[in-house]
PDB file of C-alpha atoms in Angstrom:
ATOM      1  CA  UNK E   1      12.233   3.424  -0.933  1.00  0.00           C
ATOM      2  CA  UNK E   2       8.268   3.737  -0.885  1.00  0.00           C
ATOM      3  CA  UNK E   3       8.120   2.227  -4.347  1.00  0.00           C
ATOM      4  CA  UNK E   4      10.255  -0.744  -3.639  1.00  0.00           C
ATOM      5  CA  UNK E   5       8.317  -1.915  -0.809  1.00  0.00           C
ATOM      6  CA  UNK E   6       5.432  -1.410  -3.018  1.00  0.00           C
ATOM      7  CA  UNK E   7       6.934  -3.827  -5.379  1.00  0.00           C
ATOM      8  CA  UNK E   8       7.583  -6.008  -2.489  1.00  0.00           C
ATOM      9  CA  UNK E   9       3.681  -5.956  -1.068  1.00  0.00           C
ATOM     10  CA  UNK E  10       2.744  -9.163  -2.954  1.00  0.00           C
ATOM     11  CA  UNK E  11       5.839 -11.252  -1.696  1.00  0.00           C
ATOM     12  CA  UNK E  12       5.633  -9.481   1.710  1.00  0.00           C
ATOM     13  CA  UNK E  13       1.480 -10.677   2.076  1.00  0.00           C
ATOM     14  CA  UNK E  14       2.090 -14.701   1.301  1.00  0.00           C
ATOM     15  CA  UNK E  15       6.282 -15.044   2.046  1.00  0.00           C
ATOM     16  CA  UNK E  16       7.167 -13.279   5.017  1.00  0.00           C
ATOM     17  CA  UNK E  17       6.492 -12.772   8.573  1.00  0.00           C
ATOM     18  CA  UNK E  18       4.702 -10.303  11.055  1.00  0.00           C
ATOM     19  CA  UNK E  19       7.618  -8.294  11.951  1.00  0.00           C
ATOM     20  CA  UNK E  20       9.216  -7.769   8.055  1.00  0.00           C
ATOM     21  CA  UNK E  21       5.747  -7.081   6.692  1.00  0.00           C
ATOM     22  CA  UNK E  22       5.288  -4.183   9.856  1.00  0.00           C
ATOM     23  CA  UNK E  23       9.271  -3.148   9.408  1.00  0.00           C
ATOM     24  CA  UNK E  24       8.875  -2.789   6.044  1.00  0.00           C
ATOM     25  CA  UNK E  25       5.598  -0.857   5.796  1.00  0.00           C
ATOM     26  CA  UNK E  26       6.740   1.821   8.143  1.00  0.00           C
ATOM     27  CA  UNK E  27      10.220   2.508   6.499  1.00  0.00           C
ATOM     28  CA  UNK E  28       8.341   2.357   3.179  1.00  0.00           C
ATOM     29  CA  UNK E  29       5.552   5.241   5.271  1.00  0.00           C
ATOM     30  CA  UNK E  30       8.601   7.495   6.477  1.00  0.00           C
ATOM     31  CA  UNK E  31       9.980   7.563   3.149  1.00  0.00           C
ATOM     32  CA  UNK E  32       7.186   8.775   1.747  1.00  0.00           C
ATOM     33  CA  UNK E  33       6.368  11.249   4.353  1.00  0.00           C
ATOM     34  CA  UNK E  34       9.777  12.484   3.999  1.00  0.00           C
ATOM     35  CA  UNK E  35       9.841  12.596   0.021  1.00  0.00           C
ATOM     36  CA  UNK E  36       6.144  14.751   1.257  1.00  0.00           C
ATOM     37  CA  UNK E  37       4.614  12.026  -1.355  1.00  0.00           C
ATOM     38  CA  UNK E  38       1.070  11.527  -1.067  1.00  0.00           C
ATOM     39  CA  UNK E  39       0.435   8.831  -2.973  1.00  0.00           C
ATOM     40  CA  UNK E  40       3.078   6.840  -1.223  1.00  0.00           C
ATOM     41  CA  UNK E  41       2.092   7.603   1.708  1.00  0.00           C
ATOM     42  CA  UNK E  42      -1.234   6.263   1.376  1.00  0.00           C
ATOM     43  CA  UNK E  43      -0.051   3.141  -0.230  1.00  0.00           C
ATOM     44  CA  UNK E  44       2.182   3.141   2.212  1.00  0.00           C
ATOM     45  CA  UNK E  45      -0.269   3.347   4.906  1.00  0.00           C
ATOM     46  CA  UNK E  46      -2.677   0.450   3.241  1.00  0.00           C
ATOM     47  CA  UNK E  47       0.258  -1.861   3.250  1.00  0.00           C
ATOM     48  CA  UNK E  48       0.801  -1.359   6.984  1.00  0.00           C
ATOM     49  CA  UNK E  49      -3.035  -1.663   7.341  1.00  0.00           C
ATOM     50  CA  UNK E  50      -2.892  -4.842   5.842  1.00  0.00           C
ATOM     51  CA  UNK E  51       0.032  -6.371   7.468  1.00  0.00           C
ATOM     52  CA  UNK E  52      -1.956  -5.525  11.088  1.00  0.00           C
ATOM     53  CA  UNK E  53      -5.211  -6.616  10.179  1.00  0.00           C
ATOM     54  CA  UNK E  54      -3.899 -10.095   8.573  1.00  0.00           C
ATOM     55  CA  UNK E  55      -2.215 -10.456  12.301  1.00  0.00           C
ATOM     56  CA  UNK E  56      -4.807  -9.854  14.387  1.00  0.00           C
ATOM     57  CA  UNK E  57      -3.869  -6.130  14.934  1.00  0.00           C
ATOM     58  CA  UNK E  58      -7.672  -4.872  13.925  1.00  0.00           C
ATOM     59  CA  UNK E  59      -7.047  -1.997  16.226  1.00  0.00           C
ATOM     60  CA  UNK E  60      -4.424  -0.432  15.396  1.00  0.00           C
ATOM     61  CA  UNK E  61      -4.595  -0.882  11.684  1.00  0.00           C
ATOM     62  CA  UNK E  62      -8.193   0.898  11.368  1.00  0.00           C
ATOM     63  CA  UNK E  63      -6.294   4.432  12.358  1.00  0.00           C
ATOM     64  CA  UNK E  64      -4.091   3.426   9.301  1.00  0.00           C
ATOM     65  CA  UNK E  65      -7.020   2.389   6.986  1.00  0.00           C
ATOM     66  CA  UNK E  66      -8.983   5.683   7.824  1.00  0.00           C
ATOM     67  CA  UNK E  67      -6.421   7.721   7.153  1.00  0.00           C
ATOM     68  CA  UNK E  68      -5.150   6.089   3.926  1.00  0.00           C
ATOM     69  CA  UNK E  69      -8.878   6.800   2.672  1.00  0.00           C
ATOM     70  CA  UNK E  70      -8.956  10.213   3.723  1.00  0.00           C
ATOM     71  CA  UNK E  71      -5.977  11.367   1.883  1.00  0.00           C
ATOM     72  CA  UNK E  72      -7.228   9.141  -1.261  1.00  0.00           C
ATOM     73  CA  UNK E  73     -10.401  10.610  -0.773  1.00  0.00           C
ATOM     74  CA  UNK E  74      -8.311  14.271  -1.099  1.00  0.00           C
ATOM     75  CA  UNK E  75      -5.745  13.346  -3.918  1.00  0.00           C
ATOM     76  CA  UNK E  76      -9.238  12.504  -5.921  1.00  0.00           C
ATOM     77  CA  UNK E  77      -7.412   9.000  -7.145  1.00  0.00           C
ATOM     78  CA  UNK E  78     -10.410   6.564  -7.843  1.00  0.00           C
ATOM     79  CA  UNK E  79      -7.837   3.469  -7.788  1.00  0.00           C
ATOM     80  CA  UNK E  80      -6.270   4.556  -4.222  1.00  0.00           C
ATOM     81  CA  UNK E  81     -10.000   5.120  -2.737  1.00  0.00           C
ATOM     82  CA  UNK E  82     -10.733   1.428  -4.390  1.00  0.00           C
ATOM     83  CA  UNK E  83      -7.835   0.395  -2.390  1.00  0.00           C
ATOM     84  CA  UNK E  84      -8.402   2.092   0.933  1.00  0.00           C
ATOM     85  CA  UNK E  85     -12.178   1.336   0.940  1.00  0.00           C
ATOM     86  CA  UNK E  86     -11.592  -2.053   0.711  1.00  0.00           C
ATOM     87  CA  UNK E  87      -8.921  -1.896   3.451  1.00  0.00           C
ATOM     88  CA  UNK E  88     -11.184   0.103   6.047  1.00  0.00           C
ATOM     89  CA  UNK E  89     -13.737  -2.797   5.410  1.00  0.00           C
ATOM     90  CA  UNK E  90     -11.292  -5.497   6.041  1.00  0.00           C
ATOM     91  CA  UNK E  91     -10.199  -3.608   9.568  1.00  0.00           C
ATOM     92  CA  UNK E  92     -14.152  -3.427  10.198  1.00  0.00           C
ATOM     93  CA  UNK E  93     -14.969  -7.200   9.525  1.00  0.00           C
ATOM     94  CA  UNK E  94     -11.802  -8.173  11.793  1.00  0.00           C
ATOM     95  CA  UNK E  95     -13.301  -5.973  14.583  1.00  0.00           C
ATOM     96  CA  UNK E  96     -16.386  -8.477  14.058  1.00  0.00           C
ATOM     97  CA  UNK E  97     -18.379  -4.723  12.629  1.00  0.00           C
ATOM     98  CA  UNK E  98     -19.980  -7.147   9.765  1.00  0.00           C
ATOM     99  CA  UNK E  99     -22.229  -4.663   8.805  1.00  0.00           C
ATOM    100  CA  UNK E 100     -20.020  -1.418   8.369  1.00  0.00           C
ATOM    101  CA  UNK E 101     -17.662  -3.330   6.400  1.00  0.00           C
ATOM    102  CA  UNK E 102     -20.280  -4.808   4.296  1.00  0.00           C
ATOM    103  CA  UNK E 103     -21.186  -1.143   3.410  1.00  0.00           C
ATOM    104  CA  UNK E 104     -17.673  -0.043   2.683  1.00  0.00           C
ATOM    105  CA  UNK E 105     -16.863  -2.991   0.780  1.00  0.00           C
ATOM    106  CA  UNK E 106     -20.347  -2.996  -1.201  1.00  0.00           C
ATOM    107  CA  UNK E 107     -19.323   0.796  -1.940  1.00  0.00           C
ATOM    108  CA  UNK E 108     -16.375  -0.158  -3.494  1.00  0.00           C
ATOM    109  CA  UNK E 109     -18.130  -2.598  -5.535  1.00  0.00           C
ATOM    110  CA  UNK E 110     -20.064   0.446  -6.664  1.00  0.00           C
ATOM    111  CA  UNK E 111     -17.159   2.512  -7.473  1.00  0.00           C
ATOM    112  CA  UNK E 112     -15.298  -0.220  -9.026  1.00  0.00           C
ATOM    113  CA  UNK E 113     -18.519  -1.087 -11.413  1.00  0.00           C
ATOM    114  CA  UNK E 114     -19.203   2.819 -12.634  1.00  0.00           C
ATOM    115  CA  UNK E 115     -15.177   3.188 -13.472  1.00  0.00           C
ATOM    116  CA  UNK E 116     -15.098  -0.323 -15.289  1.00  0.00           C
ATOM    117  CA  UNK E 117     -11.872  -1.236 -13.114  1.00  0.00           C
ATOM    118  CA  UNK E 118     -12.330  -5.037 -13.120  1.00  0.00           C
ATOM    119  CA  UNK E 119      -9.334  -5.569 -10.480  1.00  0.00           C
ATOM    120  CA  UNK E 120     -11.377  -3.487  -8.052  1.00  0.00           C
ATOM    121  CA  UNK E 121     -14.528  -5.243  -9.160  1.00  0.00           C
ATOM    122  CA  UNK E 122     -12.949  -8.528  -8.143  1.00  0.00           C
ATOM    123  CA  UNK E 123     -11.237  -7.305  -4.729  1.00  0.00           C
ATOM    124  CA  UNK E 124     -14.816  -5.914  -3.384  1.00  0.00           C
ATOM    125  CA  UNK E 125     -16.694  -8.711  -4.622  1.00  0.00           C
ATOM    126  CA  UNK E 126     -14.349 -11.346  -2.431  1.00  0.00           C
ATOM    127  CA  UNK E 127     -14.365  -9.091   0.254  1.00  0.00           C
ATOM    128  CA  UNK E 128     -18.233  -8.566  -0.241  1.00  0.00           C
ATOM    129  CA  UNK E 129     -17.988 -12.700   0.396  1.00  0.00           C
ATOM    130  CA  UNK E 130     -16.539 -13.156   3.307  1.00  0.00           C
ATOM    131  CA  UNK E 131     -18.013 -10.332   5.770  1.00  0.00           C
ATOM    132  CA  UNK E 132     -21.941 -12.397   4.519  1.00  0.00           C
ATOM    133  CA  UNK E 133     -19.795 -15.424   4.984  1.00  0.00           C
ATOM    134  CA  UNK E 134     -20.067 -14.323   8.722  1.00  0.00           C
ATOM    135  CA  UNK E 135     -23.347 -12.682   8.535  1.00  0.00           C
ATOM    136  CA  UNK E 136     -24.710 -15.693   7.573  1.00  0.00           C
ATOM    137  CA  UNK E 137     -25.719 -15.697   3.820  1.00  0.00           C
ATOM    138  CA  UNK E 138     -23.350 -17.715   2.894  1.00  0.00           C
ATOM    139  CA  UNK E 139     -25.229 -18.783  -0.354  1.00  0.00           C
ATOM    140  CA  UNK E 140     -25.051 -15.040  -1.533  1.00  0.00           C
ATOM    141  CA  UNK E 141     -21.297 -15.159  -0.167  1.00  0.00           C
ATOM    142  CA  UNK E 142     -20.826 -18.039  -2.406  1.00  0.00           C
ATOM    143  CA  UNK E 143     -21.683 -16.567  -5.735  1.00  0.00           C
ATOM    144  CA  UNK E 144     -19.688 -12.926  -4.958  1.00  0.00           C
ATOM    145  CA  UNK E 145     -16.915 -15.361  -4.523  1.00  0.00           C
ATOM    146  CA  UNK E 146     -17.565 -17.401  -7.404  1.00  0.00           C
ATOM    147  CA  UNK E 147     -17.194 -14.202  -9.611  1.00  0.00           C
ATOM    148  CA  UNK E 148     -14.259 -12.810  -7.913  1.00  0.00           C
ATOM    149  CA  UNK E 149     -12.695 -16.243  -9.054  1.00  0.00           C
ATOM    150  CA  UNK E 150     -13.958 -15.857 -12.516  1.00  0.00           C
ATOM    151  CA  UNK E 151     -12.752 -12.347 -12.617  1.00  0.00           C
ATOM    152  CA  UNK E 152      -9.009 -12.652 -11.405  1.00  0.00           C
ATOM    153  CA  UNK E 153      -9.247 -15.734 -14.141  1.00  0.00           C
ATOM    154  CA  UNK E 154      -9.899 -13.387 -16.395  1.00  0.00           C
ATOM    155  CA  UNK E 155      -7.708 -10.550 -15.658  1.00  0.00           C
ATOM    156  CA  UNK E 156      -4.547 -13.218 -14.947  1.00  0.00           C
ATOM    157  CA  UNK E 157      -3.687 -12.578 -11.529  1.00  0.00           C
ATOM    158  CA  UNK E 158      -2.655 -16.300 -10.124  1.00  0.00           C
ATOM    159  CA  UNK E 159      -1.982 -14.952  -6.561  1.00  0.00           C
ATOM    160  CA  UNK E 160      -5.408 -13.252  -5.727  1.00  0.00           C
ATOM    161  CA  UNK E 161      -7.313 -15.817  -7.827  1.00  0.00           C
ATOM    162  CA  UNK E 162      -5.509 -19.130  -5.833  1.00  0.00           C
ATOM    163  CA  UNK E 163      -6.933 -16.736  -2.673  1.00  0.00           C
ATOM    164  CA  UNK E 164     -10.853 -16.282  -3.834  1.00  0.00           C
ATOM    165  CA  UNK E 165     -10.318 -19.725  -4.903  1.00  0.00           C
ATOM    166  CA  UNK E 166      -9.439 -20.599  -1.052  1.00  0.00           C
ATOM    167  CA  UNK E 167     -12.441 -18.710   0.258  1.00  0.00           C
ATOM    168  CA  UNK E 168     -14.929 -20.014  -2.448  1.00  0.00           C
ATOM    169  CA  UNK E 169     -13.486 -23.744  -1.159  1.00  0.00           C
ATOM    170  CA  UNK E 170     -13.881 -22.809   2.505  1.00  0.00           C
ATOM    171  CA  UNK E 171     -17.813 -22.067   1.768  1.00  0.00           C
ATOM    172  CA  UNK E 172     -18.699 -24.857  -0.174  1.00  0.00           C
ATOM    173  CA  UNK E 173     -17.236 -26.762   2.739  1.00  0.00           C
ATOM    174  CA  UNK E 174     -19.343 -24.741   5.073  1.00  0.00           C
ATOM    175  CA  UNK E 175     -22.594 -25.490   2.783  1.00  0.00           C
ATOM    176  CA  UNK E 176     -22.062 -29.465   2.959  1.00  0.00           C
ATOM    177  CA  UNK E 177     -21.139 -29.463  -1.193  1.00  0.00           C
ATOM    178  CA  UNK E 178     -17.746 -31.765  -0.536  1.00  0.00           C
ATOM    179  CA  UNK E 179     -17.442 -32.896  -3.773  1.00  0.00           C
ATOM    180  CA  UNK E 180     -17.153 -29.332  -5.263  1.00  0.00           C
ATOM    181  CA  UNK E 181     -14.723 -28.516  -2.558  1.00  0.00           C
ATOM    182  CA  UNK E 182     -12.846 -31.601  -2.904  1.00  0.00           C
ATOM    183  CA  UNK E 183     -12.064 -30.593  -6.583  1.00  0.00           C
ATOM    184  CA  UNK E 184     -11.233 -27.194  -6.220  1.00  0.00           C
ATOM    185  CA  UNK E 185      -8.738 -28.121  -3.659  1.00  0.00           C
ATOM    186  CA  UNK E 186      -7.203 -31.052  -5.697  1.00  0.00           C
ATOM    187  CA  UNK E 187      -7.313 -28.372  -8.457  1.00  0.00           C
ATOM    188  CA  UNK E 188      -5.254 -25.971  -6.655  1.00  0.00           C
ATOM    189  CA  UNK E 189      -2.947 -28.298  -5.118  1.00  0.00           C
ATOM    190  CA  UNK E 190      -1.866 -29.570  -8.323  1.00  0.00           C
ATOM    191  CA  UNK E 191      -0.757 -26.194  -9.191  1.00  0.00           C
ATOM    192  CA  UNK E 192       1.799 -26.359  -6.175  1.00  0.00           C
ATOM    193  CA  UNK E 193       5.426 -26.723  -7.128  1.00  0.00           C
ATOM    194  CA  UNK E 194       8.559 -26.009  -6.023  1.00  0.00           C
ATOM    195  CA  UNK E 195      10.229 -25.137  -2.391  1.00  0.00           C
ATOM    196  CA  UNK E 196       8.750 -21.655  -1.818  1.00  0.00           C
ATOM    197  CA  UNK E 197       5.587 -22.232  -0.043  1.00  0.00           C
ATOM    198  CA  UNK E 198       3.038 -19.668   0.697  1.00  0.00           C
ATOM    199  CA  UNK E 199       0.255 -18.549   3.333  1.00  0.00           C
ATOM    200  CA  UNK E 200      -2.257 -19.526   0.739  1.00  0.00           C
ATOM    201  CA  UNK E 201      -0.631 -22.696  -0.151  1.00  0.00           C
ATOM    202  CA  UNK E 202      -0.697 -23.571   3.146  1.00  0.00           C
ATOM    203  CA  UNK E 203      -4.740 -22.459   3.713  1.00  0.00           C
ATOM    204  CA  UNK E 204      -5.232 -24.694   0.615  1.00  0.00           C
ATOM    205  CA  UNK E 205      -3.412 -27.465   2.075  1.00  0.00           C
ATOM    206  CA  UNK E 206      -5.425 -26.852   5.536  1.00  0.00           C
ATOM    207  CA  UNK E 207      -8.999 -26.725   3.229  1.00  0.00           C
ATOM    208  CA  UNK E 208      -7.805 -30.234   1.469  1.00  0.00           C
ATOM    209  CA  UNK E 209      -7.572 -32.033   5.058  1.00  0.00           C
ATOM    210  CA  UNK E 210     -11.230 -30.286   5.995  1.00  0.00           C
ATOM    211  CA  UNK E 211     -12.987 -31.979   3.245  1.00  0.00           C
ATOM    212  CA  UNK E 212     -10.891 -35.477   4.216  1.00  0.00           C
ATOM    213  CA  UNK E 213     -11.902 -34.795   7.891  1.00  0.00           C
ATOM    214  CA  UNK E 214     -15.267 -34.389   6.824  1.00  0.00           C
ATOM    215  CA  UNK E 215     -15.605 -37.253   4.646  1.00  0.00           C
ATOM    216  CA  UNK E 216     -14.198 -39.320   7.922  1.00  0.00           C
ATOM    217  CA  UNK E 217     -11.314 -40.263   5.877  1.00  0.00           C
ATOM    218  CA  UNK E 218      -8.387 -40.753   8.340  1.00  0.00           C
ATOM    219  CA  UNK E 219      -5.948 -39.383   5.332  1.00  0.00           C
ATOM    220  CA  UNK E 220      -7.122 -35.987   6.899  1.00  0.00           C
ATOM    221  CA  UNK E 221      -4.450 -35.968   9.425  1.00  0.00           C
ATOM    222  CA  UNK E 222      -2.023 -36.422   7.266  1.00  0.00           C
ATOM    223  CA  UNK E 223      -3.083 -32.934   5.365  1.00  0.00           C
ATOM    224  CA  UNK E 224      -3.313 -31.113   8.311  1.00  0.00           C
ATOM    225  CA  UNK E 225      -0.294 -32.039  10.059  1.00  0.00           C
ATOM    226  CA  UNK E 226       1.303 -30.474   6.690  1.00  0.00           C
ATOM    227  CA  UNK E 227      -0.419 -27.830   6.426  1.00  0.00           C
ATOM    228  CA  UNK E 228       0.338 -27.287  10.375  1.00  0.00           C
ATOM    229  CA  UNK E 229       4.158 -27.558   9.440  1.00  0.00           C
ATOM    230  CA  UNK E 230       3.515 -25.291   6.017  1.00  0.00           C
ATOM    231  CA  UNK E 231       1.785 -22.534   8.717  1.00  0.00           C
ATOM    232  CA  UNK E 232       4.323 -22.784  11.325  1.00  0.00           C
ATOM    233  CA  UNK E 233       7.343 -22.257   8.731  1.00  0.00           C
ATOM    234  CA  UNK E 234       5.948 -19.093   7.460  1.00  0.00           C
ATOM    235  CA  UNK E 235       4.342 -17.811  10.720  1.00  0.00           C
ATOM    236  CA  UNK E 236       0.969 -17.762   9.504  1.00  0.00           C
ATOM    237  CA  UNK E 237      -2.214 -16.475  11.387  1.00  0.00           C
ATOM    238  CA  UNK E 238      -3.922 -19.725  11.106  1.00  0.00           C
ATOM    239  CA  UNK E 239      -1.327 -22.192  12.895  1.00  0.00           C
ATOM    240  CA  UNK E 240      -3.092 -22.184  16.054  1.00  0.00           C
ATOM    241  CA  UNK E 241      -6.824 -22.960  14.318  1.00  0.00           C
ATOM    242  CA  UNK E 242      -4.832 -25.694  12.089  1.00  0.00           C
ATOM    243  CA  UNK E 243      -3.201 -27.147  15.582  1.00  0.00           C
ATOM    244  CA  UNK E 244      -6.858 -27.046  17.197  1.00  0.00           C
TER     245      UNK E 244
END
């Protein structure tokens, strides 16, 4: 049961709502705690983590993250402790703790560097991004994030790359370069196709009518009010900002 919510985890972080993601996680966690399988269990345990910190659930996901990393830390599995640092330092930055997630997530980087795991590399390198993002060095944030994008390019994953993407879009908004942001989101939006919509469709979506609102181009709240209706069909964490 553990591994099929595994192979769920990407749908369940862009497609699905608070409550499947959480139901999900924990039958996925008592299945492996039942099977006595550590590895699922912390797997299990980041997925839950995730799902809680993406929500606003800080809190009570940092229990999960801690845990998840001790028992990687004891199974001696380099790719789990990749996983769970990274997931302690997202609980950290969400409990506005910029500079102990920094640490965790810049140790990951390390970790990820000396084993050659390029995945990892490009995880901790976005993460790295947006905890100086809100620390303030947002031109140091912009070039981590420019090379998780180039990494995820290069390994092939289209999910976590149209996600750095979204982040590396959000700070050149936040540095006053439009035109670069303007064509990364045109970029990305022309990749869009289909019904099945997405949390980071929607963010893009959101980013687009940013630029257009800060260009004073009254086309903006026409994006928005999509992205709004994108946000508030798949319950995403943003709806209220994108209402605001």
């Amino acid at each position: 049961v553990w591994q099929l919510v595994l192979l769920a985890s990407h749908f369940l972080t862009t497609r699905t709502t608070y409550s499947d993601w959480s139901h999900w996680g924990g039958t996925g966690l008592r299945s492996a705690r039942t099977a006595a399988d550590a590895d699922g269990e912390v797997l299990m345990l980041i997925v839950l983590a995730t799902a809680r910190t993406r929500y606003g659930r800080a809190a009570e996901a940092l229990d999960d993250a801690e845990l998840a990393l001790r028992l990687a830390t004891e199974l001696g599995d380099e790719r789990h402790i990749h996983a769970a640092l990274g997931n302690v330092g997202g609980c950290l930055y969400e409990q506005g703790r910029h500079e102990d997630a920094l640490r965790r997530d810049q140790e990951s980087y390390q970790l990820a560097r000396r084993t050659g795991d390029l995945m990892a590399q490009a995880h901790a390198l976005n993460n790295m991004s947006q905890v100086e993002r809100q620390l303030g060095r947002r031109f140091e944030a912009a070039e981590h994030v420019r090379d998780a994008v180039a990494l995820f390019d290069e390994i092939g994953d289209v999910g976590h790359h149209h996600l750095a993407r979204n982040n590396l879009i959000e700070l050149c908004l936040e540095l006053g370069r439009l035109d670069e942001a303007e064509s990364l989101a045109v970029a990305a939006l022309a990749t869009i196709g289909g019904p099945r919509l997405d949390l980071q469709q929607a963010f893009t979506k959101e980013l687009f009518g940013r630029v257009l609102l800060a260009r004073s181009d009254p086309a903006a709240i026409g994006e928005l009010r999509a992205a709004l209706a994108w946000s508030r069909g798949l319950d995403g964490p943003r709806t209220d900002r994108i209402a605001d």
